[in-house]
Short mmCIF file of C-alpha atoms in Angstrom, two decimals:
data_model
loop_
_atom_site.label_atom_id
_atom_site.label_comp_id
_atom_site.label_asym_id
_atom_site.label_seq_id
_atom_site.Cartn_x
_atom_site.Cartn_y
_atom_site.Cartn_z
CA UNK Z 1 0.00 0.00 0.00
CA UNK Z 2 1.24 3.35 -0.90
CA UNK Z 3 2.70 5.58 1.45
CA UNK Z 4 4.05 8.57 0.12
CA UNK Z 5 6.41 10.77 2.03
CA UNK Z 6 7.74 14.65 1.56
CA UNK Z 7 11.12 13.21 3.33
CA UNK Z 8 13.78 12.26 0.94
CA UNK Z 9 15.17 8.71 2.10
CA UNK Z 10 18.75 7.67 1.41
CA UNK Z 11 19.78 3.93 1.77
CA UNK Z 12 23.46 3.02 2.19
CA UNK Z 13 24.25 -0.45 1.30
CA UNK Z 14 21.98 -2.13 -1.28
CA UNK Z 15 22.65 -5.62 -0.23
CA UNK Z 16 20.22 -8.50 -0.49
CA UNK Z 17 18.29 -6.33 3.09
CA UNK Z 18 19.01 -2.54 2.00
CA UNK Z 19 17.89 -3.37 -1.36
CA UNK Z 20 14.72 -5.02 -0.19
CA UNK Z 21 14.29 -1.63 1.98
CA UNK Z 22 15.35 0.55 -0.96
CA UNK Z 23 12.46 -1.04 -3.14
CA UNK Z 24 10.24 -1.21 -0.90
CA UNK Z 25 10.23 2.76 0.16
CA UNK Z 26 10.15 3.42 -3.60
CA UNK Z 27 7.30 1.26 -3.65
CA UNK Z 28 5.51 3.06 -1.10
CA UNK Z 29 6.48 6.25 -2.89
CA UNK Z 30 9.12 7.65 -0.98
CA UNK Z 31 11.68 9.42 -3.12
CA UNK Z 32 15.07 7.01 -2.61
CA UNK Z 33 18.85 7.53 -3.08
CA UNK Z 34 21.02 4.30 -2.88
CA UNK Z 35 24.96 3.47 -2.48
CA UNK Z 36 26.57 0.70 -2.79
CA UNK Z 37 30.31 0.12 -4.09
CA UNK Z 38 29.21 -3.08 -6.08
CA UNK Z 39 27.90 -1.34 -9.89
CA UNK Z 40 25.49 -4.31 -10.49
CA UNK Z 41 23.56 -3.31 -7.34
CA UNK Z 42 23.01 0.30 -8.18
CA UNK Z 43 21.88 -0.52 -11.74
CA UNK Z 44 19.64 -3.29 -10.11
CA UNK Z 45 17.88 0.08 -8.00
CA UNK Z 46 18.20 2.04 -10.53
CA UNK Z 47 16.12 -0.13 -12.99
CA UNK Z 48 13.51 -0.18 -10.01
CA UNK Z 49 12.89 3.17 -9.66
CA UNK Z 50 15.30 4.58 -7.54
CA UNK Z 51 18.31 7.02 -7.97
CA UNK Z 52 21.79 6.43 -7.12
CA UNK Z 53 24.11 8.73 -5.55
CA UNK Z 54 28.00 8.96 -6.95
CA UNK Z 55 28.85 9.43 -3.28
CA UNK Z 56 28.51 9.89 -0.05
CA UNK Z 57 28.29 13.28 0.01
CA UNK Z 58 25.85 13.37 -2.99
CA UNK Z 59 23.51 11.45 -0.74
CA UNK Z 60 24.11 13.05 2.06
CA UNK Z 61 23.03 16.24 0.02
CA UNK Z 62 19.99 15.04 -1.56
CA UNK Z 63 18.78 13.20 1.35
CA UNK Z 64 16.62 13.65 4.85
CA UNK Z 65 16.57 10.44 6.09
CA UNK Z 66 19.49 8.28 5.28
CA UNK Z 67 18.84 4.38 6.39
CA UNK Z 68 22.68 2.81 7.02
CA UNK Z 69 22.03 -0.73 6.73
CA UNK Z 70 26.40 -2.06 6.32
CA UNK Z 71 27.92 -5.04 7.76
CA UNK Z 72 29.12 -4.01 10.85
CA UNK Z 73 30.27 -1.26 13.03
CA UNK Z 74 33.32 -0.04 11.73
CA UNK Z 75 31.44 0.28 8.41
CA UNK Z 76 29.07 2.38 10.24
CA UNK Z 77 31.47 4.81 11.63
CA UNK Z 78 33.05 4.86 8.69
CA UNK Z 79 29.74 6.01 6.62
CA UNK Z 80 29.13 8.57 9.26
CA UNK Z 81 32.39 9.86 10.45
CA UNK Z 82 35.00 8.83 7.70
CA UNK Z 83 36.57 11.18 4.93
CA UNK Z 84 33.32 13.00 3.03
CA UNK Z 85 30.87 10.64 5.69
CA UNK Z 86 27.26 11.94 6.28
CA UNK Z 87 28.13 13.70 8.99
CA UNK Z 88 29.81 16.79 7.08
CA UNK Z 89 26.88 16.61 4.23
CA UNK Z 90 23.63 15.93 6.03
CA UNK Z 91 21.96 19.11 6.74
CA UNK Z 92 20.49 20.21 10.21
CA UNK Z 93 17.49 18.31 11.01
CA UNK Z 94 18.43 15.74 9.26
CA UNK Z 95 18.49 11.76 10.62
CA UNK Z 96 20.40 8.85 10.13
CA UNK Z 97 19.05 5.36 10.77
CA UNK Z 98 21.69 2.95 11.75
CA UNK Z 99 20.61 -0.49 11.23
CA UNK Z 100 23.64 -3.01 11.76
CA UNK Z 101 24.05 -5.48 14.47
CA UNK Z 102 26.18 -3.15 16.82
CA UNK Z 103 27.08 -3.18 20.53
CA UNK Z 104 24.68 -1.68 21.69
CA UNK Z 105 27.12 1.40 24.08
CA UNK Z 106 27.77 2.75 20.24
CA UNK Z 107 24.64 3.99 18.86
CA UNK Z 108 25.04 6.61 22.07
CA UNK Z 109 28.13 7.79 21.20
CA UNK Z 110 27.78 8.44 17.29
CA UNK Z 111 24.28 9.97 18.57
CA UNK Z 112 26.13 12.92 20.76
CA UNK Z 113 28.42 13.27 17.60
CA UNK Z 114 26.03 13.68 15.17
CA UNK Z 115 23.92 15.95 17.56
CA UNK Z 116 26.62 18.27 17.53
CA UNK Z 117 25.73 19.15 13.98
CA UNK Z 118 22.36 19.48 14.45
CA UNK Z 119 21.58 15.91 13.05
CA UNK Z 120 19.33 13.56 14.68
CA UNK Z 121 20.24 9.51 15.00
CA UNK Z 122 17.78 6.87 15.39
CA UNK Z 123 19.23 2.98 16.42
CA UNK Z 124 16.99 0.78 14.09
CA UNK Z 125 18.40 -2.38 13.82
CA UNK Z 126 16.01 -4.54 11.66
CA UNK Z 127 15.06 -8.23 11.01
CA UNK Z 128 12.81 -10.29 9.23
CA UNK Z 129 15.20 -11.65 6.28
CA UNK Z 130 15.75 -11.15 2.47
CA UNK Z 131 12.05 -11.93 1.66
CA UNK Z 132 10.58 -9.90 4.14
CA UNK Z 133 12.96 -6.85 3.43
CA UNK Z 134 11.78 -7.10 -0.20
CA UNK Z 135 8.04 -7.17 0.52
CA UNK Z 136 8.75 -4.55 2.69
CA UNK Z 137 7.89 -6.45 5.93
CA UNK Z 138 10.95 -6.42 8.39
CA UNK Z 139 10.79 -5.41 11.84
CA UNK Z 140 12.59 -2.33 12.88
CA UNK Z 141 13.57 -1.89 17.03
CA UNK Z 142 14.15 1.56 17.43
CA UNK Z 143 14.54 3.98 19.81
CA UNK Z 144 15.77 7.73 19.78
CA UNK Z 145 14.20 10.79 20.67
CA UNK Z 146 11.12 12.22 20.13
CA UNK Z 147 12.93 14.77 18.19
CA UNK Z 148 14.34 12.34 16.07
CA UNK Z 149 11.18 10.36 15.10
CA UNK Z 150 9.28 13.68 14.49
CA UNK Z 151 11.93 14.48 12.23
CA UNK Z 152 11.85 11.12 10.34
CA UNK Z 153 8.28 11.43 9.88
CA UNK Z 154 6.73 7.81 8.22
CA UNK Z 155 9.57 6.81 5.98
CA UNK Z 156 10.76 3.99 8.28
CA UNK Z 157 7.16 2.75 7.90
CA UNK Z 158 7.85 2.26 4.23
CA UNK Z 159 10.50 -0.34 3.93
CA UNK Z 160 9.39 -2.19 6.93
CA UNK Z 161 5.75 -3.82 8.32
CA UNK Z 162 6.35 -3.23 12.00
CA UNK Z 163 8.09 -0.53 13.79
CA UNK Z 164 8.64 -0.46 17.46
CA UNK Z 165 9.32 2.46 19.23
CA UNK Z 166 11.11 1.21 22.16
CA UNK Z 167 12.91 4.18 23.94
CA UNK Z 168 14.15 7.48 23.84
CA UNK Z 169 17.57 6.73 23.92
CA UNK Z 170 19.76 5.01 21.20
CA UNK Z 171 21.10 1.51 22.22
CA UNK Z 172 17.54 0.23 23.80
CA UNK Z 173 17.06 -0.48 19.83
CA UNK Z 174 20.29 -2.74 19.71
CA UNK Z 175 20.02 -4.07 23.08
CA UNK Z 176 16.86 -5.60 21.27
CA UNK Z 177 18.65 -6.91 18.23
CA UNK Z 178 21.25 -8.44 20.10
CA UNK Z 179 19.17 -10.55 22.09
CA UNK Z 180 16.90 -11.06 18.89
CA UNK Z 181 21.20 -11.89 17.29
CA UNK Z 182 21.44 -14.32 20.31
CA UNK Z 183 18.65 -16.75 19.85
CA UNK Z 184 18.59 -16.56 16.02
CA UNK Z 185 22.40 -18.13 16.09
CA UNK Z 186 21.50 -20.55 18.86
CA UNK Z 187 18.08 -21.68 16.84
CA UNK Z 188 20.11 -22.15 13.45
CA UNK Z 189 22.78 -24.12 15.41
CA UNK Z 190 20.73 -26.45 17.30
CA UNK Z 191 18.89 -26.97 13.80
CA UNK Z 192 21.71 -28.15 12.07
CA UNK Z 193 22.62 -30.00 15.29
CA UNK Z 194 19.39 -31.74 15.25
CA UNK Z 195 19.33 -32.26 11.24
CA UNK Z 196 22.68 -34.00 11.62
CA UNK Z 197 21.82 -36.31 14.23
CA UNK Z 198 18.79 -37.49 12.28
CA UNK Z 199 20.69 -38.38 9.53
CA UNK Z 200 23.54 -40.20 11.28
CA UNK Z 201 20.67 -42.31 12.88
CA UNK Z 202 18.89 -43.18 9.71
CA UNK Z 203 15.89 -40.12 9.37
CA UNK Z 204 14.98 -39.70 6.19
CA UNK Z 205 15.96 -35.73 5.88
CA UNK Z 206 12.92 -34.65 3.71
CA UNK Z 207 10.63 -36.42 6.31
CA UNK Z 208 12.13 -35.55 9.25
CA UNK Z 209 12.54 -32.03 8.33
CA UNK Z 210 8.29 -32.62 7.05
CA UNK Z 211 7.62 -34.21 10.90
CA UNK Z 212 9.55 -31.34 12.86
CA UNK Z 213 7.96 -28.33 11.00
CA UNK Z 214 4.26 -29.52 12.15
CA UNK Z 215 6.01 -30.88 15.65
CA UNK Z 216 6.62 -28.75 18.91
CA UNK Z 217 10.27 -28.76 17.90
CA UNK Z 218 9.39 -26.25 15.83
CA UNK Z 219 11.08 -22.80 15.62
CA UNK Z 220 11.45 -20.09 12.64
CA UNK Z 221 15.10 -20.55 11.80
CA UNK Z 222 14.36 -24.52 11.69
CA UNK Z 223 11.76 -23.92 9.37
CA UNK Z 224 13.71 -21.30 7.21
CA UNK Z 225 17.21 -22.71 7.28
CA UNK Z 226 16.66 -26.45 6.67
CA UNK Z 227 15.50 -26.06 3.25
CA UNK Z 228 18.95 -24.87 2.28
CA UNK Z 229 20.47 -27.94 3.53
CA UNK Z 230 17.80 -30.17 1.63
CA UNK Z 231 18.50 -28.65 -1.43
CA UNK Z 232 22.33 -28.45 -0.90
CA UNK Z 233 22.20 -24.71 -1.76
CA UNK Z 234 24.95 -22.69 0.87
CA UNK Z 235 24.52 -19.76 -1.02
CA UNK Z 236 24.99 -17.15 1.89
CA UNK Z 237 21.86 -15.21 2.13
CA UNK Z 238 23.41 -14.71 5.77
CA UNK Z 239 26.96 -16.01 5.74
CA UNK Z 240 28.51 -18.22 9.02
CA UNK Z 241 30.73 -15.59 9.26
CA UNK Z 242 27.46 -12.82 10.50
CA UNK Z 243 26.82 -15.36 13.83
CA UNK Z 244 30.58 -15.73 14.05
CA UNK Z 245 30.63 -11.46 14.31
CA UNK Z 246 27.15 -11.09 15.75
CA UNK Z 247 27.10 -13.47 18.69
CA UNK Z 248 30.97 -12.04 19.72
CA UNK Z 249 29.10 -9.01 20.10
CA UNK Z 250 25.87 -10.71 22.67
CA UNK Z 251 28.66 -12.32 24.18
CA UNK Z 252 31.03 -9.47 25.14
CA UNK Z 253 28.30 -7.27 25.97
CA UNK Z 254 26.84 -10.31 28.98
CA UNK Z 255 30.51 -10.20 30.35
CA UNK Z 256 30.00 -6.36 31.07
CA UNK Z 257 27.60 -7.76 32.87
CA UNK Z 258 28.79 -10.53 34.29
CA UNK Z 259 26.09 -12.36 32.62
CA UNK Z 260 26.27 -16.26 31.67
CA UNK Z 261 25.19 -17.46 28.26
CA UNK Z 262 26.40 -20.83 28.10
CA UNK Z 263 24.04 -21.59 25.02
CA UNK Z 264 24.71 -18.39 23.18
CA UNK Z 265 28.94 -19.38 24.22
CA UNK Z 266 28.47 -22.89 22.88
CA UNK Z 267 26.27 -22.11 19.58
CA UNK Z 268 29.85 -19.48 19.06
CA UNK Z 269 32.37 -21.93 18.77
CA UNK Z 270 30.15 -24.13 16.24
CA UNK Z 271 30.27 -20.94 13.63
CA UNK Z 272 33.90 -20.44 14.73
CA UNK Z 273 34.35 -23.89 13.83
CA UNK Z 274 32.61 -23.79 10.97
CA UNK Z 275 34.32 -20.90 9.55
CA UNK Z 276 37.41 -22.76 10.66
CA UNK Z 277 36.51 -25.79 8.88
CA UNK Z 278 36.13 -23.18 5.45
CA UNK Z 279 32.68 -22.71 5.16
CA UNK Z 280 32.47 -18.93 6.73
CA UNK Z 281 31.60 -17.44 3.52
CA UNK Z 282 28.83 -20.02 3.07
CA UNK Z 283 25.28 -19.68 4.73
CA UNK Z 284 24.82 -20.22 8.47
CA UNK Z 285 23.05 -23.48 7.63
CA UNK Z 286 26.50 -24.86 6.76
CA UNK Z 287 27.26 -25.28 10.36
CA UNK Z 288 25.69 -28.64 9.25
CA UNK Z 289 28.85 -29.17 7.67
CA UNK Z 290 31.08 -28.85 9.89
CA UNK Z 291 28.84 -31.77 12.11
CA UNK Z 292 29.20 -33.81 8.55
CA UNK Z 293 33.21 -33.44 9.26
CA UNK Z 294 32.71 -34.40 12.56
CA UNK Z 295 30.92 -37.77 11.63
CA UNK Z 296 31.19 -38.87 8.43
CA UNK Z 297 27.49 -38.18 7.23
CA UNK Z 298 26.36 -37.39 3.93
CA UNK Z 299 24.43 -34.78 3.70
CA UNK Z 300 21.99 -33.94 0.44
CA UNK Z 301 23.29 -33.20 -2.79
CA UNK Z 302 23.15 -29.92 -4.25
CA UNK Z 303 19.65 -29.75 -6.70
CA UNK Z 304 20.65 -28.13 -10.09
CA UNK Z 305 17.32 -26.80 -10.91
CA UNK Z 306 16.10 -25.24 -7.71
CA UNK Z 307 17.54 -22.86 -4.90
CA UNK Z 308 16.32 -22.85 -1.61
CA UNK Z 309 12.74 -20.93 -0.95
CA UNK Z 310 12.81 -20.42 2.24
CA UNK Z 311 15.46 -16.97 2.03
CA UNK Z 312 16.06 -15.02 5.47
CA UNK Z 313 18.46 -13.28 7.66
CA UNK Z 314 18.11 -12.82 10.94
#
């Protein structure tokens, strides 16, 4: 449903969840500016509508709300504070969406930056997948001020189905995400945990996978990932190597608080072993591969003429 905005919305980082975003505000007829250092992906938004920005600055220019949906948060400093970042071409008023999985004592700090130059930032980490981002359906957990989300009128409303609001302070949004990070990698672990001990003991993997889905072993990630290991497709629509960064970050932030996650600490060292084993660069459903190392089971052959359905992030 269209949504049309007067606020100009920049996206930085047209992968497979700011392009979904990117689309999806165009969509709902919010003029959009995209980045990305990969060619194919701006001619990809371009040919959907959208308009891409030589630079940062360009964007930063055009734009008065910029979404920064990177990898990580160097990336994101970089974007905002780096030679020609948004910070020195956003004008006053202006806000700036931060959307990676963070820890979350940094979305405060580039917040007081930014402020000094009269620009607003909102922490909106988001989740919901590839699919979702492109039928504009994530979840956003965010939280700034009031100022800030007066200032960003609807436009996070048009690449996503749900926005929380869930404090006035940035960090409460990636406080969220990182527990949201936390049982994500521990789901897709115990998964391919589960999907590799069925197989060593005989399960048929199409019917066990069949049984499980309508069973009260259930979960999301079971449901999404497990297709990629039926159909042998790794293709890394969220790469070991995201739970190897994201669940450093859950962990480090529970030993500021002297918290225990023995789970969260166990379902680590499986994507560090996994990216170990070579596989970091493949989807986090390869963890199932590094349990097919461990015992000598086959697991199913790739399928020529299909790719997995079931595409999602966390």
């Amino acid at each position: 449903m269209s949504q049309s905005s007067s606020k100009v919305l920049g996206v930085v980082g047209l992968g497979s969840m700011g392009m979904g975003a990117a689309l999806s505000a165009v969509r709902a007829g919010v003029s959009t500016w995209g980045i990305d250092p990969r060619a194919e992906a701006g001619e990809k938004f371009a040919a959907g509508g959208g308009q891409v920005a030589k630079s940062l600055a360009e964007l930063g220019a055009k734009c008065d709300v910029v979404l920064v949906l990177v990898v990580n948060a160097a990336q994101t400093e970089d974007v905002l504070f780096g030679q020609d970042g948004l910070a020195s071409s956003l004008r006053s008023g202006s806000v700036v969406v931060t959307a990676a999985t963070v820890d979350p004592t940094l979305p405060p700090v580039w917040a007081e930056r930014l402020l000094e130059r009269g620009i607003h930032l909102i922490d909106g980490p988001v989740s919901g997948g590839a699919k979702k981002a492109a039928d504009g359906q994530m979840t956003v957990m965010a939280s700034g001020t009031p100022e800030a989300f007066a200032a960003a009128g609807n436009v996070l409303e048009a690449y996503s189905g749900k926005v929380y609001r869930l404090g006035d302070k940035p960090g409460v949004g990636s406080t969220v995400k990182m527990v949201n990070q936390h049982l994500a990698g521990v789901h897709i672990a115990a998964a391919c945990e589960g999907m590799a001990l069925g197989i060593r003991a005989g399960a048929d993997p199409e019917a066990l996978y069949e049984v499980i889905c309508n069973s009260a072993g259930m979960s999301w990630m079971f449901q999404n990932r497990v297709p990629h290991i039926l159909q042998g497709d790794y293709t890394p629509l969220s790469a070991v190597n995201i739970f190897v960064k994201d669940l450093g970050i859950v962990l480090d932030a529970a030993r500021k608080y002297s918290f225990p996650l023995p789970l969260a600490a166990a379902a680590h060292q499986l994507y560090i072993g996994t990216a170990s084993a070579g596989y970091g660069g493949e989807d986090d459903s390869a963890v199932v591969k590094y349990y097919a190392k461990l015992s000598g089971i086959t697991l199913p052959a790739a399928k020529a003429d299909a790719k997995a359905d079931a595409k999602g992030q966390a």
